[in-house]
PDB file of C-alpha atoms and ligand atoms in Angstrom:
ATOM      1  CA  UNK A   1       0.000   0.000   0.000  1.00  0.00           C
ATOM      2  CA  UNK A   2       1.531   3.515  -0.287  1.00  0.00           C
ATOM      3  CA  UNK A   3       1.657   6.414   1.412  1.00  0.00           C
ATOM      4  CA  UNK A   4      -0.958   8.835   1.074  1.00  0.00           C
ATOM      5  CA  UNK A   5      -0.080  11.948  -1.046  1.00  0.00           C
ATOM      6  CA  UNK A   6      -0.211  15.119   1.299  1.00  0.00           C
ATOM      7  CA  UNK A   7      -0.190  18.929   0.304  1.00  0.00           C
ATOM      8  CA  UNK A   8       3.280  19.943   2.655  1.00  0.00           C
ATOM      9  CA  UNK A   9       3.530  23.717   3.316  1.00  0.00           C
ATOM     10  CA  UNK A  10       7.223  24.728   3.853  1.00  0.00           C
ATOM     11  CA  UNK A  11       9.119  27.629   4.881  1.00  0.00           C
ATOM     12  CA  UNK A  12      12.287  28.620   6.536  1.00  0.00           C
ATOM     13  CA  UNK A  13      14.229  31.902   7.322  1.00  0.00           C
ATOM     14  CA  UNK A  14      18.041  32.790   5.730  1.00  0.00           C
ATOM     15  CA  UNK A  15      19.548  29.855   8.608  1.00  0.00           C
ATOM     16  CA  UNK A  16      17.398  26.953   7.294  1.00  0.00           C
ATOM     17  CA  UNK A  17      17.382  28.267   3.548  1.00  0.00           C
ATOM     18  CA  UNK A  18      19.430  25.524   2.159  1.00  0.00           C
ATOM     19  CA  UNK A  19      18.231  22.670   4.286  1.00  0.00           C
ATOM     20  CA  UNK A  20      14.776  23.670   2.936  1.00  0.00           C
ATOM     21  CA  UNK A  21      16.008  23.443  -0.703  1.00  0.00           C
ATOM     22  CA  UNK A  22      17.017  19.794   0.077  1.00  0.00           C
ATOM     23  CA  UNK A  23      13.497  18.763   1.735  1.00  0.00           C
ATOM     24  CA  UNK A  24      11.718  20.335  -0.570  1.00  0.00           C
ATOM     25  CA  UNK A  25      13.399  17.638  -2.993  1.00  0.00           C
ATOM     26  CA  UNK A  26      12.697  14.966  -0.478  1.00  0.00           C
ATOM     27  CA  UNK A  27       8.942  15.511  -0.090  1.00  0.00           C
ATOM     28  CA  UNK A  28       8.996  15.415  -4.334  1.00  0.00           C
ATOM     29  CA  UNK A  29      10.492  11.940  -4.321  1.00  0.00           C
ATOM     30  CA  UNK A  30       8.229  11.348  -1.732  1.00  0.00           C
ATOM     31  CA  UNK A  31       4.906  11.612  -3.675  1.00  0.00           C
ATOM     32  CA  UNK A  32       4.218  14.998  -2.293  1.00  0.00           C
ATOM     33  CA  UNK A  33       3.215  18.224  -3.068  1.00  0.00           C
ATOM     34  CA  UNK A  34       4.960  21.146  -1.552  1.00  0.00           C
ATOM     35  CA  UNK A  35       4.183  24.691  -1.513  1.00  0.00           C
ATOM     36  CA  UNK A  36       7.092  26.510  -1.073  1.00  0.00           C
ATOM     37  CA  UNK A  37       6.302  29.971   1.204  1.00  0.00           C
ATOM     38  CA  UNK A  38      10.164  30.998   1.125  1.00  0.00           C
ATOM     39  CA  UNK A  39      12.594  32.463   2.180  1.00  0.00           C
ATOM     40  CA  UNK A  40      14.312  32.641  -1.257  1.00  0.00           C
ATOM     41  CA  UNK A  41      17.506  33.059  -1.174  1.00  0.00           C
ATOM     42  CA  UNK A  42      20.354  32.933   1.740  1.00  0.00           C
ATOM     43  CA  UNK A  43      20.163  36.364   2.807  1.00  0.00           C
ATOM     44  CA  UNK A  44      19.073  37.707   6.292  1.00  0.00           C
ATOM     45  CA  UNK A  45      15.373  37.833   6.951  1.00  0.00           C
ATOM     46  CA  UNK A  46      12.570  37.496   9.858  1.00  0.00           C
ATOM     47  CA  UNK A  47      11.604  33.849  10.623  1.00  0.00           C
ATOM     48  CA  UNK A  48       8.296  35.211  11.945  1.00  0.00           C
ATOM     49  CA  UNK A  49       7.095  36.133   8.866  1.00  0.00           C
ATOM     50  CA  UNK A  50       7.780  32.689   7.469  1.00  0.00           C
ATOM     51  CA  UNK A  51       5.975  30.976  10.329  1.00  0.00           C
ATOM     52  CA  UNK A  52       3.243  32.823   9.484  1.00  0.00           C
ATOM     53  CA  UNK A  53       2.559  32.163   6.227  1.00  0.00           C
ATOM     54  CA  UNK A  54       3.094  28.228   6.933  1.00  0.00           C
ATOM     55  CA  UNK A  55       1.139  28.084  10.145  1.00  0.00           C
ATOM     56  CA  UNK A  56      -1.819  29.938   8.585  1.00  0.00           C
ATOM     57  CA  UNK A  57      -2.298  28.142   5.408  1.00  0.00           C
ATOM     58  CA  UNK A  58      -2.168  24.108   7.407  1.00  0.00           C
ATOM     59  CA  UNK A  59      -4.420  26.057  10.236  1.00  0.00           C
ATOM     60  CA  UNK A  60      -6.901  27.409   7.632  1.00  0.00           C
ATOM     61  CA  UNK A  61      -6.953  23.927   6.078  1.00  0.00           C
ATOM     62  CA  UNK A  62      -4.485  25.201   2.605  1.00  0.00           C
ATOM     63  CA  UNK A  63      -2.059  22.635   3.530  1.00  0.00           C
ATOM     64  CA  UNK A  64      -2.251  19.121   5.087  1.00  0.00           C
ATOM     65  CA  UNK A  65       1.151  19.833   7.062  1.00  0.00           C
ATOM     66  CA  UNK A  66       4.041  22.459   7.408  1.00  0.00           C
ATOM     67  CA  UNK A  67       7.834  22.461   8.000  1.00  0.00           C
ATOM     68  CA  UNK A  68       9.549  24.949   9.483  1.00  0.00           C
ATOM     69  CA  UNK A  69      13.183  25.580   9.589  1.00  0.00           C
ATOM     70  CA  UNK A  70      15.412  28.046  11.159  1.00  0.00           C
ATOM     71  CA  UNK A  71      18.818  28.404  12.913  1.00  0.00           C
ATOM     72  CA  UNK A  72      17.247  26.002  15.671  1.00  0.00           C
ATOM     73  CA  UNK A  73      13.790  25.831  15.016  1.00  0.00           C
ATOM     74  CA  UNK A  74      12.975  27.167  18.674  1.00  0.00           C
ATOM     75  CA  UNK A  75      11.950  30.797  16.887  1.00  0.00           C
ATOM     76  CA  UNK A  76       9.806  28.873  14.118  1.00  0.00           C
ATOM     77  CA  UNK A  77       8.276  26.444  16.990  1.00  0.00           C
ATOM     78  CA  UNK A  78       7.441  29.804  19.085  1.00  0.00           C
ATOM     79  CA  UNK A  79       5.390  32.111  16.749  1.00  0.00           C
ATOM     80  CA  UNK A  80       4.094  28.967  14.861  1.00  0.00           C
ATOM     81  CA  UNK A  81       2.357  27.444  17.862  1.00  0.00           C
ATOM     82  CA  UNK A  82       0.423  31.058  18.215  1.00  0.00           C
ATOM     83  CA  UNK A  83      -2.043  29.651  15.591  1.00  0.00           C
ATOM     84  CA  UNK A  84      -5.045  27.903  17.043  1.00  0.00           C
ATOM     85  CA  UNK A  85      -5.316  24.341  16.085  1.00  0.00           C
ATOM     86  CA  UNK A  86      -1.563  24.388  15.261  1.00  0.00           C
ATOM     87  CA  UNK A  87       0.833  22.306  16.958  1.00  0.00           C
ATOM     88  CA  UNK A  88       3.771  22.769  15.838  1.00  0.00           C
ATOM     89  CA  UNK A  89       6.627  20.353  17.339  1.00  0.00           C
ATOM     90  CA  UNK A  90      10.519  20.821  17.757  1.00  0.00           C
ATOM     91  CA  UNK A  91      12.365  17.450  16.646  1.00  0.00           C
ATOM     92  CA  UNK A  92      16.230  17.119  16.847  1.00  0.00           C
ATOM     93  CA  UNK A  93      16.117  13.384  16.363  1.00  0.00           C
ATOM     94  CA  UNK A  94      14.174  10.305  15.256  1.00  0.00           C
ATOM     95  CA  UNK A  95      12.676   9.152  18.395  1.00  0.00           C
ATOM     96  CA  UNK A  96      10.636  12.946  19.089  1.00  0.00           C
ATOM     97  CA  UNK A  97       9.645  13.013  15.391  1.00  0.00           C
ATOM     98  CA  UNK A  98       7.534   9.689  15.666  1.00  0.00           C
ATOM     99  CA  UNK A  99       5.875  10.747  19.142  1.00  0.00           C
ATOM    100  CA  UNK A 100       4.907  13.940  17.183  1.00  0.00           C
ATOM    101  CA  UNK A 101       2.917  12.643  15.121  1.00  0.00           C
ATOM    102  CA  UNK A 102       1.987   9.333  17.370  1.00  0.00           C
ATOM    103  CA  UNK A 103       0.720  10.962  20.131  1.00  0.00           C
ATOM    104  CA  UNK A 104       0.397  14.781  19.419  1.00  0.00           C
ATOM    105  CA  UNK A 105      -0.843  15.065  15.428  1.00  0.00           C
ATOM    106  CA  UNK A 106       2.048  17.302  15.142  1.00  0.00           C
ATOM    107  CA  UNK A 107       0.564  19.409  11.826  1.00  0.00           C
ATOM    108  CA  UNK A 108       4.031  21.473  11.776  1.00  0.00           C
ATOM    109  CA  UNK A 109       7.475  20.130  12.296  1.00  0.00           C
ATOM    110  CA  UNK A 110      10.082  23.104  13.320  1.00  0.00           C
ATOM    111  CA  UNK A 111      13.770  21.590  12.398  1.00  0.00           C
ATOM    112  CA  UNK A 112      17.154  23.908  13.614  1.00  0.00           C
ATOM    113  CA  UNK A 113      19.524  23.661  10.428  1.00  0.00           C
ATOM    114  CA  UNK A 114      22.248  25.051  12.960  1.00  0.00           C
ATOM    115  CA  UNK A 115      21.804  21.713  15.354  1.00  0.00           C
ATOM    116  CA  UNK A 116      21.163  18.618  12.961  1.00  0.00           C
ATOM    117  CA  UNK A 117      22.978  17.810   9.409  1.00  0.00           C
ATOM    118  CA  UNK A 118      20.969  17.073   6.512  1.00  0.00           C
ATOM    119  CA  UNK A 119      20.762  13.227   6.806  1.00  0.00           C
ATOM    120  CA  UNK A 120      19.283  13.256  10.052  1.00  0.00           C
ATOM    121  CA  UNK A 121      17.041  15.944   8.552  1.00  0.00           C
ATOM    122  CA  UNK A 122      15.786  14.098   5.967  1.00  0.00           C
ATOM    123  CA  UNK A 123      15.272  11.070   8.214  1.00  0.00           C
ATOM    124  CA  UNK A 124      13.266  12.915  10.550  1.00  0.00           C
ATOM    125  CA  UNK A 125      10.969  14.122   7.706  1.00  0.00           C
ATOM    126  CA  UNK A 126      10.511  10.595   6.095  1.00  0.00           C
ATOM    127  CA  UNK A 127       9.848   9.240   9.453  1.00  0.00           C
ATOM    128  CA  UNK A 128       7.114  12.719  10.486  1.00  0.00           C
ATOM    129  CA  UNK A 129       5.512  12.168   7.110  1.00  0.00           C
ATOM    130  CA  UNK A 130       4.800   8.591   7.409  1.00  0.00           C
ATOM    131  CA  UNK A 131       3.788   7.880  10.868  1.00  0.00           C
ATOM    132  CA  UNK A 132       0.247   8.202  11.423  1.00  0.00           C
ATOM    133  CA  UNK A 133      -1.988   9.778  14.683  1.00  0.00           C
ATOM    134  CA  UNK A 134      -2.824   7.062  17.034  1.00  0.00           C
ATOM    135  CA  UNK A 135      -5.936   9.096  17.851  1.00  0.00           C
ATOM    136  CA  UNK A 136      -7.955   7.321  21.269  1.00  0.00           C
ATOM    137  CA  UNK A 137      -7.113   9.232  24.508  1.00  0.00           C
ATOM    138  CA  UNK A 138      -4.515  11.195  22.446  1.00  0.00           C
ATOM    139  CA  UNK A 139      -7.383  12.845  20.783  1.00  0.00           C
ATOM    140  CA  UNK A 140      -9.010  13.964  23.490  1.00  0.00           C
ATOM    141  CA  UNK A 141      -6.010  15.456  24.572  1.00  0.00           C
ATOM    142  CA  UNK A 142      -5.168  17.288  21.631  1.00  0.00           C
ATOM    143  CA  UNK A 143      -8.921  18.331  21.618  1.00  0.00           C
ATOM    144  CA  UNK A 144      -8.153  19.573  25.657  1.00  0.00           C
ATOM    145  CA  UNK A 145      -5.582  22.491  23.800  1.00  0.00           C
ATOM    146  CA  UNK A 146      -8.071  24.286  21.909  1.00  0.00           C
ATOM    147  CA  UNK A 147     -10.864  24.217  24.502  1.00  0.00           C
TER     148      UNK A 147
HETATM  149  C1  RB5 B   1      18.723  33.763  12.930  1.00  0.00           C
HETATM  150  O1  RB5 B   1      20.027  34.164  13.143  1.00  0.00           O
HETATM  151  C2  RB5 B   1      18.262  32.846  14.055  1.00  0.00           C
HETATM  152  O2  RB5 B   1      18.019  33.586  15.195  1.00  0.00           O
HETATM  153  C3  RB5 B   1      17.030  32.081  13.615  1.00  0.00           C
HETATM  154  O3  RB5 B   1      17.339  31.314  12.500  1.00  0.00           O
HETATM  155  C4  RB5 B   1      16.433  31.120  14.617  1.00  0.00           C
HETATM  156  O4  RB5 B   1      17.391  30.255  15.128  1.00  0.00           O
HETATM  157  C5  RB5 B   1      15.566  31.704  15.652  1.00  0.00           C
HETATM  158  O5  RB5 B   1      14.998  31.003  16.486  1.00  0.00           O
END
């Protein structure tokens, strides 16, 4: 059976520019379509203007998912976790990218090109993408954060 084809928002600030280039290439091979919400080139912008633009179109329903990717990922995490019915998670290895999605329906993963190298990276997102919501008394949970 294969994986389900999902529409991935992505989006990063000057510090996770190239690592975003490479995942976008991933989620391609992948089966998936990306929409790409910048930044576009290396030089120095505002990562909450990125986390915007991903966290509002997967809140507003645009986009099945979102990655985020800055310096660490903690700046991306912060503003995108403003937007309600967003939960965004920060993953620096294999083992917190599964639970993510497990046990939280993590709709955003927020990666920190400045902590992790690319092959871990790519990892992580082949692992996020694939592993589906266990739902149960982890929905009601996740159902408890936008009460
Ligand atoms: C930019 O230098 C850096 O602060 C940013 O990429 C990110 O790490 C913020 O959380």
């Amino acid at each position: 059976m294969g994986v389900t084809a999902l529409k991935v928002a992505i989006g990063s600030d000057h510090g996770g520019y190239v690592l975003k280039e490479e995942l976008k290439e991933l989620l391609l091979s992948m089966g998936h379509e990306v929409v790409d919400k910048g930044c576009t080139s290396p030089e120095s912008v505002d990562y909450p203007d990125y986390a915007k633009e991903v966290a509002s179109l997967v809140a507003g329903g645009g986009c099945d998912r979102g990655i985020l990717i800055c310096g660490t990922g903690i700046g991306m995490s912060i503003a995108a976790n403003r937007f309600r019915g967003i939960r965004a998670a920060l993953c620096h290895e294999l083992f917190t990218a599964r639970m993510s999605r497990e046990h939280n329906d993590a709709n955003i993963l927020c990666l920190g090109a400045r902590v992790i190298g690319p092959g871990l990276a790519k990892e992580m997102v082949k692992v996020w993408m694939e592993t589906p919501f266990e739902g149960g008394r982890h929905h009601r949970r996740i159902c408890m954060i936008d009460d």
